[in-house]
mmCIF file of C-alpha atoms and ligand atoms in Angstrom:
data_model
loop_
_atom_site.group_PDB
_atom_site.id
_atom_site.type_symbol
_atom_site.label_atom_id
_atom_site.label_comp_id
_atom_site.label_asym_id
_atom_site.label_seq_id
_atom_site.Cartn_x
_atom_site.Cartn_y
_atom_site.Cartn_z
ATOM 1 C CA MET S 244 -23.736 6.788 -4.343
ATOM 2 C CA ALA S 245 -22.266 5.156 -1.269
ATOM 3 C CA THR S 246 -23.429 6.000 2.369
ATOM 4 C CA PHE S 247 -20.672 6.862 5.262
ATOM 5 C CA ILE S 248 -22.223 7.096 8.437
ATOM 6 C CA VAL S 249 -20.271 8.262 11.500
ATOM 7 C CA LEU S 250 -21.542 7.188 14.979
ATOM 8 C CA LEU S 251 -20.184 10.036 17.511
ATOM 9 C CA GLY S 252 -20.281 9.974 21.296
ATOM 10 C CA PRO S 253 -18.525 8.950 24.469
ATOM 11 C CA PRO S 254 -17.601 5.033 25.204
ATOM 12 C CA GLY S 255 -20.727 3.552 26.594
ATOM 13 C CA ALA S 256 -22.708 5.855 24.789
ATOM 14 C CA GLY S 257 -24.286 2.656 22.732
ATOM 15 C CA LYS S 258 -22.379 3.105 19.777
ATOM 16 C CA GLY S 259 -21.725 -0.716 18.893
ATOM 17 C CA THR S 260 -25.181 -1.787 19.583
ATOM 18 C CA GLN S 261 -26.643 0.500 17.416
ATOM 19 C CA ALA S 262 -24.440 0.212 14.554
ATOM 20 C CA LYS S 263 -24.840 -3.107 14.371
ATOM 21 C CA ILE S 264 -28.651 -3.101 14.480
ATOM 22 C CA LEU S 265 -28.348 -0.347 11.308
ATOM 23 C CA ALA S 266 -26.058 -2.686 9.505
ATOM 24 C CA GLU S 267 -28.664 -5.506 9.616
ATOM 25 C CA LYS S 268 -31.566 -3.100 8.832
ATOM 26 C CA THR S 269 -29.621 -0.961 6.030
ATOM 27 C CA LYS S 270 -27.267 -3.889 4.718
ATOM 28 C CA LEU S 271 -24.253 -1.070 4.951
ATOM 29 C CA ALA S 272 -21.237 -2.460 6.284
ATOM 30 C CA HIS S 273 -20.342 -2.344 10.299
ATOM 31 C CA VAL S 274 -16.574 -0.796 10.608
ATOM 32 C CA SER S 275 -15.541 -0.607 14.082
ATOM 33 C CA SER S 276 -11.654 0.333 14.624
ATOM 34 C CA GLY S 277 -12.028 -1.130 18.357
ATOM 35 C CA ASP S 278 -13.550 -4.596 16.982
ATOM 36 C CA LEU S 279 -11.032 -4.258 14.167
ATOM 37 C CA PHE S 280 -7.844 -3.649 16.571
ATOM 38 C CA ARG S 281 -9.354 -6.792 18.981
ATOM 39 C CA GLU S 282 -8.960 -8.974 16.164
ATOM 40 C CA ASN S 283 -5.776 -8.139 15.283
ATOM 41 C CA PHE S 284 -4.432 -8.941 18.369
ATOM 42 C CA LYS S 285 -6.314 -11.917 18.668
ATOM 43 C CA LYS S 286 -4.506 -13.156 15.859
ATOM 44 C CA GLN S 287 -1.352 -11.544 17.017
ATOM 45 C CA THR S 288 -0.224 -9.255 14.351
ATOM 46 C CA GLU S 289 2.219 -6.612 14.723
ATOM 47 C CA LEU S 290 -0.404 -4.124 14.673
ATOM 48 C CA GLY S 291 -2.649 -5.751 17.741
ATOM 49 C CA ARG S 292 0.022 -6.274 19.753
ATOM 50 C CA LEU S 293 1.057 -2.609 19.585
ATOM 51 C CA ALA S 294 -2.980 -1.585 19.727
ATOM 52 C CA GLN S 295 -3.165 -3.405 22.492
ATOM 53 C CA SER S 296 -0.259 -1.807 24.813
ATOM 54 C CA TYR S 297 -2.809 1.827 24.475
ATOM 55 C CA MET S 298 -6.354 0.128 24.755
ATOM 56 C CA ASP S 299 -4.745 -1.025 27.862
ATOM 57 C CA LYS S 300 -4.011 2.307 29.409
ATOM 58 C CA GLY S 301 -7.353 3.385 28.052
ATOM 59 C CA GLU S 302 -5.282 5.577 25.289
ATOM 60 C CA LEU S 303 -6.020 6.404 21.679
ATOM 61 C CA VAL S 304 -3.569 4.295 19.189
ATOM 62 C CA PRO S 305 -1.510 6.217 17.047
ATOM 63 C CA ASP S 306 -3.408 8.253 14.172
ATOM 64 C CA ASP S 307 -0.895 6.952 11.452
ATOM 65 C CA VAL S 308 -1.444 3.206 11.604
ATOM 66 C CA THR S 309 -5.374 3.878 12.506
ATOM 67 C CA ILE S 310 -6.173 5.962 9.784
ATOM 68 C CA LYS S 311 -4.327 3.025 7.311
ATOM 69 C CA MET S 312 -6.154 0.226 8.928
ATOM 70 C CA ILE S 313 -9.561 1.912 8.394
ATOM 71 C CA LYS S 314 -8.449 2.902 4.767
ATOM 72 C CA ASP S 315 -7.739 -1.129 4.536
ATOM 73 C CA ARG S 316 -11.249 -2.424 5.733
ATOM 74 C CA LEU S 317 -12.783 0.504 3.474
ATOM 75 C CA THR S 318 -11.292 -0.511 0.352
ATOM 76 C CA GLN S 319 -12.782 -4.344 0.991
ATOM 77 C CA PRO S 320 -15.919 -5.209 -1.302
ATOM 78 C CA ASP S 321 -18.064 -4.758 1.630
ATOM 79 C CA CYS S 322 -17.677 -1.434 1.355
ATOM 80 C CA GLN S 323 -18.451 -0.738 -1.677
ATOM 81 C CA ALA S 324 -22.154 0.887 -1.219
ATOM 82 C CA GLY S 325 -21.107 2.016 2.185
ATOM 83 C CA ALA S 326 -20.286 1.808 5.368
ATOM 84 C CA ILE S 327 -21.316 2.457 9.206
ATOM 85 C CA LEU S 328 -18.075 3.634 11.298
ATOM 86 C CA ASP S 329 -18.268 3.306 14.890
ATOM 87 C CA GLY S 330 -15.233 4.910 17.163
ATOM 88 C CA PHE S 331 -13.318 6.113 13.674
ATOM 89 C CA PRO S 332 -12.821 8.814 13.493
ATOM 90 C CA ARG S 333 -11.779 10.364 16.918
ATOM 91 C CA THR S 334 -9.591 13.188 16.351
ATOM 92 C CA PRO S 335 -9.632 15.817 13.793
ATOM 93 C CA ALA S 336 -6.409 14.457 12.314
ATOM 94 C CA GLN S 337 -8.765 11.113 11.868
ATOM 95 C CA ALA S 338 -11.580 13.283 10.492
ATOM 96 C CA ASP S 339 -9.697 14.943 7.367
ATOM 97 C CA ALA S 340 -8.045 11.866 6.381
ATOM 98 C CA LEU S 341 -11.971 10.007 6.234
ATOM 99 C CA GLU S 342 -12.147 13.340 4.401
ATOM 100 C CA ILE S 343 -9.734 12.098 1.617
ATOM 101 C CA MET S 344 -10.165 8.177 1.506
ATOM 102 C CA LEU S 345 -13.789 8.768 0.969
ATOM 103 C CA ALA S 346 -13.418 11.511 -1.881
ATOM 104 C CA ASP S 347 -11.018 8.708 -3.391
ATOM 105 C CA PHE S 348 -14.226 6.016 -3.389
ATOM 106 C CA ASN S 349 -16.322 8.818 -4.336
ATOM 107 C CA GLY S 350 -18.373 9.387 -1.414
ATOM 108 C CA GLN S 351 -18.469 11.644 1.722
ATOM 109 C CA VAL S 352 -19.735 11.175 5.058
ATOM 110 C CA ASP S 353 -23.685 11.681 4.660
ATOM 111 C CA LEU S 354 -24.240 11.714 7.998
ATOM 112 C CA VAL S 355 -23.203 11.599 11.939
ATOM 113 C CA PRO S 356 -25.412 10.755 14.680
ATOM 114 C CA TYR S 357 -23.828 12.027 17.854
ATOM 115 C CA ILE S 358 -25.121 9.773 20.985
ATOM 116 C CA THR S 359 -24.802 11.422 24.374
ATOM 117 C CA ALA S 360 -25.453 10.445 27.785
ATOM 118 C CA SER S 361 -24.722 11.607 31.467
ATOM 119 C CA GLU S 362 -20.896 10.338 32.159
ATOM 120 C CA GLU S 363 -22.584 7.865 34.858
ATOM 121 C CA THR S 364 -24.379 6.005 32.964
ATOM 122 C CA LEU S 365 -21.701 6.118 30.832
ATOM 123 C CA VAL S 366 -19.801 4.055 33.763
ATOM 124 C CA GLU S 367 -22.542 2.023 34.495
ATOM 125 C CA ARG S 368 -22.927 0.646 30.970
ATOM 126 C CA ILE S 369 -19.269 0.045 30.793
ATOM 127 C CA GLY S 370 -19.095 -1.296 34.101
ATOM 128 C CA GLY S 371 -21.530 -4.248 33.034
ATOM 129 C CA ARG S 372 -20.498 -4.614 29.629
ATOM 130 C CA TRP S 373 -19.797 -8.464 28.459
ATOM 131 C CA THR S 374 -18.748 -8.645 24.911
ATOM 132 C CA CYS S 375 -18.549 -12.326 22.445
ATOM 133 C CA ARG S 376 -15.642 -13.481 22.023
ATOM 134 C CA ALA S 377 -16.201 -14.694 18.835
ATOM 135 C CA GLN S 378 -17.469 -11.507 16.788
ATOM 136 C CA GLY S 379 -18.263 -8.874 19.592
ATOM 137 C CA HIS S 380 -21.413 -9.166 20.189
ATOM 138 C CA ILE S 381 -22.634 -6.971 23.021
ATOM 139 C CA TYR S 382 -24.678 -7.801 25.983
ATOM 140 C CA HIS S 383 -25.139 -5.461 29.694
ATOM 141 C CA GLN S 384 -25.669 -7.849 32.962
ATOM 142 C CA THR S 385 -28.606 -5.692 33.606
ATOM 143 C CA PHE S 386 -29.231 -4.089 30.405
ATOM 144 C CA SER S 387 -29.923 -6.497 27.927
ATOM 145 C CA PRO S 388 -28.469 -9.969 29.491
ATOM 146 C CA PRO S 389 -27.904 -12.947 27.305
ATOM 147 C CA LYS S 390 -30.227 -16.091 27.822
ATOM 148 C CA GLN S 391 -27.759 -17.514 29.840
ATOM 149 C CA ALA S 392 -25.047 -16.462 31.800
ATOM 150 C CA GLY S 393 -21.811 -15.799 29.948
ATOM 151 C CA VAL S 394 -22.957 -17.331 26.775
ATOM 152 C CA CYS S 395 -23.573 -15.345 23.487
ATOM 153 C CA ASP S 396 -27.235 -15.869 22.395
ATOM 154 C CA LEU S 397 -26.243 -16.055 18.736
ATOM 155 C CA ASP S 398 -22.662 -18.171 18.003
ATOM 156 C CA GLY S 399 -22.866 -19.841 20.940
ATOM 157 C CA SER S 400 -19.484 -17.994 22.412
ATOM 158 C CA GLU S 401 -17.690 -17.129 25.958
ATOM 159 C CA LEU S 402 -18.602 -13.517 26.897
ATOM 160 C CA TYR S 403 -15.716 -12.037 28.651
ATOM 161 C CA GLN S 404 -15.616 -8.150 30.237
ATOM 162 C CA ARG S 405 -13.134 -6.428 28.232
ATOM 163 C CA GLU S 406 -9.418 -5.825 30.079
ATOM 164 C CA ASP S 407 -10.186 -2.020 29.723
ATOM 165 C CA ASP S 408 -14.005 -1.795 30.884
ATOM 166 C CA LYS S 409 -12.736 -2.822 34.287
ATOM 167 C CA ALA S 410 -13.276 0.507 36.333
ATOM 168 C CA GLU S 411 -9.695 1.924 36.520
ATOM 169 C CA THR S 412 -9.653 2.215 32.883
ATOM 170 C CA VAL S 413 -12.859 3.514 32.291
ATOM 171 C CA ARG S 414 -12.796 7.099 33.753
ATOM 172 C CA ASN S 415 -9.665 7.968 31.507
ATOM 173 C CA ARG S 416 -11.106 6.456 28.161
ATOM 174 C CA ILE S 417 -13.906 8.801 29.065
ATOM 175 C CA ARG S 418 -11.283 11.969 29.535
ATOM 176 C CA VAL S 419 -9.661 11.252 26.464
ATOM 177 C CA TYR S 420 -12.557 10.954 24.915
ATOM 178 C CA PHE S 421 -13.300 15.011 26.082
ATOM 179 C CA GLU S 422 -10.188 15.919 25.078
ATOM 180 C CA GLN S 423 -9.687 14.657 22.007
ATOM 181 C CA THR S 424 -12.536 13.022 20.444
ATOM 182 C CA MET S 425 -14.765 16.210 21.056
ATOM 183 C CA PRO S 426 -13.928 19.024 18.647
ATOM 184 C CA LEU S 427 -15.321 16.512 16.092
ATOM 185 C CA VAL S 428 -19.026 17.200 17.314
ATOM 186 C CA GLU S 429 -18.089 20.884 16.313
ATOM 187 C CA TYR S 430 -16.161 20.019 12.700
ATOM 188 C CA TYR S 431 -19.573 17.700 12.123
ATOM 189 C CA ARG S 432 -21.922 20.340 13.175
ATOM 190 C CA LYS S 433 -20.203 23.239 11.385
ATOM 191 C CA ALA S 434 -20.154 20.803 8.166
ATOM 192 C CA GLY S 435 -23.969 20.734 8.896
ATOM 193 C CA LYS S 436 -23.838 16.889 9.347
ATOM 194 C CA LEU S 437 -24.664 16.529 13.124
ATOM 195 C CA ILE S 438 -27.820 14.814 15.253
ATOM 196 C CA GLU S 439 -28.020 15.035 18.479
ATOM 197 C CA ILE S 440 -29.537 11.832 19.800
ATOM 198 C CA ASP S 441 -30.411 11.384 23.800
ATOM 199 C CA GLY S 442 -28.543 8.158 24.564
ATOM 200 C CA MET S 443 -30.502 7.614 27.847
ATOM 201 C CA GLN S 444 -33.597 6.402 25.916
ATOM 202 C CA ASN S 445 -33.770 2.348 25.516
ATOM 203 C CA VAL S 446 -32.105 0.453 22.951
ATOM 204 C CA GLU S 447 -35.389 0.571 20.194
ATOM 205 C CA LYS S 448 -36.163 4.326 20.854
ATOM 206 C CA ILE S 449 -32.585 5.226 19.581
ATOM 207 C CA THR S 450 -32.528 3.267 17.069
ATOM 208 C CA GLU S 451 -35.917 4.459 15.528
ATOM 209 C CA ARG S 452 -34.417 7.666 15.544
ATOM 210 C CA LEU S 453 -31.083 7.018 14.040
ATOM 211 C CA LEU S 454 -33.699 5.372 11.238
ATOM 212 C CA ASP S 455 -36.059 8.573 11.118
ATOM 213 C CA ALA S 456 -32.629 10.284 10.287
ATOM 214 C CA LEU S 457 -31.146 8.429 7.769
ATOM 215 C CA ASN S 458 -34.286 8.480 6.077
ATOM 216 C CA LYS S 459 -34.819 12.096 5.550
ATOM 217 C CA LYS S 460 -31.325 11.937 4.143
HETATM 218 P P1 ADP I 516 -20.329 1.894 22.574
HETATM 219 O O1 ADP I 516 -19.906 1.374 21.258
HETATM 220 O O2 ADP I 516 -20.495 3.112 22.660
HETATM 221 O O3 ADP I 516 -18.865 2.143 23.775
HETATM 222 P P2 ADP I 516 -21.991 -0.067 23.595
HETATM 223 O O4 ADP I 516 -22.944 -0.225 22.376
HETATM 224 O O5 ADP I 516 -20.941 -1.500 23.724
HETATM 225 O O6 ADP I 516 -21.247 1.269 23.712
HETATM 226 O O7 ADP I 516 -22.783 0.015 24.812
HETATM 227 C C1 ADP I 516 -22.208 -0.156 26.441
HETATM 228 C C2 ADP I 516 -23.044 -1.135 27.025
HETATM 229 O O8 ADP I 516 -24.598 -0.327 27.373
HETATM 230 C C3 ADP I 516 -23.452 -2.179 26.760
HETATM 231 O O9 ADP I 516 -23.048 -3.372 27.542
HETATM 232 C C4 ADP I 516 -24.753 -2.214 25.938
HETATM 233 O O10 ADP I 516 -25.345 -3.186 26.329
HETATM 234 C C5 ADP I 516 -25.106 -2.022 26.675
HETATM 235 N N1 ADP I 516 -26.223 -0.214 25.764
HETATM 236 C C6 ADP I 516 -26.374 0.238 24.780
HETATM 237 N N2 ADP I 516 -27.502 0.888 24.903
HETATM 238 C C7 ADP I 516 -28.080 0.805 25.722
HETATM 239 C C8 ADP I 516 -29.763 1.449 26.394
HETATM 240 N N3 ADP I 516 -29.780 2.240 25.332
HETATM 241 N N4 ADP I 516 -29.760 0.865 27.023
HETATM 242 C C9 ADP I 516 -29.069 0.740 28.058
HETATM 243 N N5 ADP I 516 -27.982 -0.463 27.487
HETATM 244 C C10 ADP I 516 -27.195 -0.157 26.742
HETATM 245 P P1 ADP I 517 -15.484 2.251 22.870
HETATM 246 O O1 ADP I 517 -17.285 1.232 22.993
HETATM 247 O O2 ADP I 517 -14.993 2.648 24.219
HETATM 248 O O3 ADP I 517 -16.064 3.321 22.139
HETATM 249 P P2 ADP I 517 -13.606 1.054 21.594
HETATM 250 O O4 ADP I 517 -13.840 -0.865 21.110
HETATM 251 O O5 ADP I 517 -14.096 1.584 20.180
HETATM 252 O O6 ADP I 517 -14.371 1.299 23.200
HETATM 253 O O7 ADP I 517 -12.415 1.639 21.440
HETATM 254 C C1 ADP I 517 -11.440 0.294 22.104
HETATM 255 C C2 ADP I 517 -9.950 1.646 22.516
HETATM 256 O O8 ADP I 517 -9.556 0.972 21.055
HETATM 257 C C3 ADP I 517 -10.197 2.423 22.586
HETATM 258 O O9 ADP I 517 -9.670 3.376 23.935
HETATM 259 C C4 ADP I 517 -8.556 2.972 21.624
HETATM 260 O O10 ADP I 517 -7.283 2.768 22.730
HETATM 261 C C5 ADP I 517 -8.981 2.387 20.634
HETATM 262 N N1 ADP I 517 -9.179 2.763 19.452
HETATM 263 C C6 ADP I 517 -10.294 2.567 19.134
HETATM 264 N N2 ADP I 517 -11.133 3.064 18.053
HETATM 265 C C7 ADP I 517 -9.714 3.812 17.993
HETATM 266 C C8 ADP I 517 -9.650 5.432 16.866
HETATM 267 N N3 ADP I 517 -10.551 5.399 15.883
HETATM 268 N N4 ADP I 517 -8.526 6.057 17.000
HETATM 269 C C9 ADP I 517 -6.806 5.373 18.114
HETATM 270 N N5 ADP I 517 -8.044 4.752 18.498
HETATM 271 C C10 ADP I 517 -8.518 3.560 18.834
#
């Protein structure tokens, strides 16, 4: 049966960083809603332009378009064995839609690692995040700098600071997270799927903890 993992946590907690490592180790697909919106914007699709108008303000993109985008992504062949969902679901309506989608694929949400960090740490991490233009590889100016400033170690493309990572938008994103996404913590806790992970540890320790939880499943 396919394995689906939902990474939950505030912006800057380290979901994208861990999702990329886990995808490599488990061979499951990495499905990041934020990356999908950014790819759509790069290609100037209608969805990309619509999403950008919300992202720039730090607001959530409406549920209907987000759900449709993820549904399309999960029907791709590389998701047949399952996926690591990073950034989706972010609202109760999205979580309900995910249950229905996965049931269609004969699957379910198996595990929900919930990565936490203090608000001060989130702001510090997002403020120093540099993202690779080509594939969204993630760096931090202090905590995980590239070998050469401004250049991705993995594909040589330019590193940039996301527009929504600028200080004005970050506080709003954290507020939106507490208001709209926090209810999912209780939702998945009640379902017996949540495991809490201290995101203040270093990247390697968090990966170890995630792999340990996955192996026990
Ligand atoms: P999210 O996807 O949850 O928003 P990211 O994985 O993009 O988070 O991480 C946010 C920033 O923090 C990035 O710049 C990343 O390099 C850095 N980072 C991620 N995990 C850690 C960690 N455990 N310790 C220090 N910095 C981290
Ligand atoms: P973060 O690194 O903060 O977790 P993401 O790259 O996941 O950021 O998301 C960036 C933005 O994309 C969000 O602020 C929101 O506007 C939009 N977005 C991403 N995922 C979703 C989702 N599941 N529902 C609605 N909007 C989303």
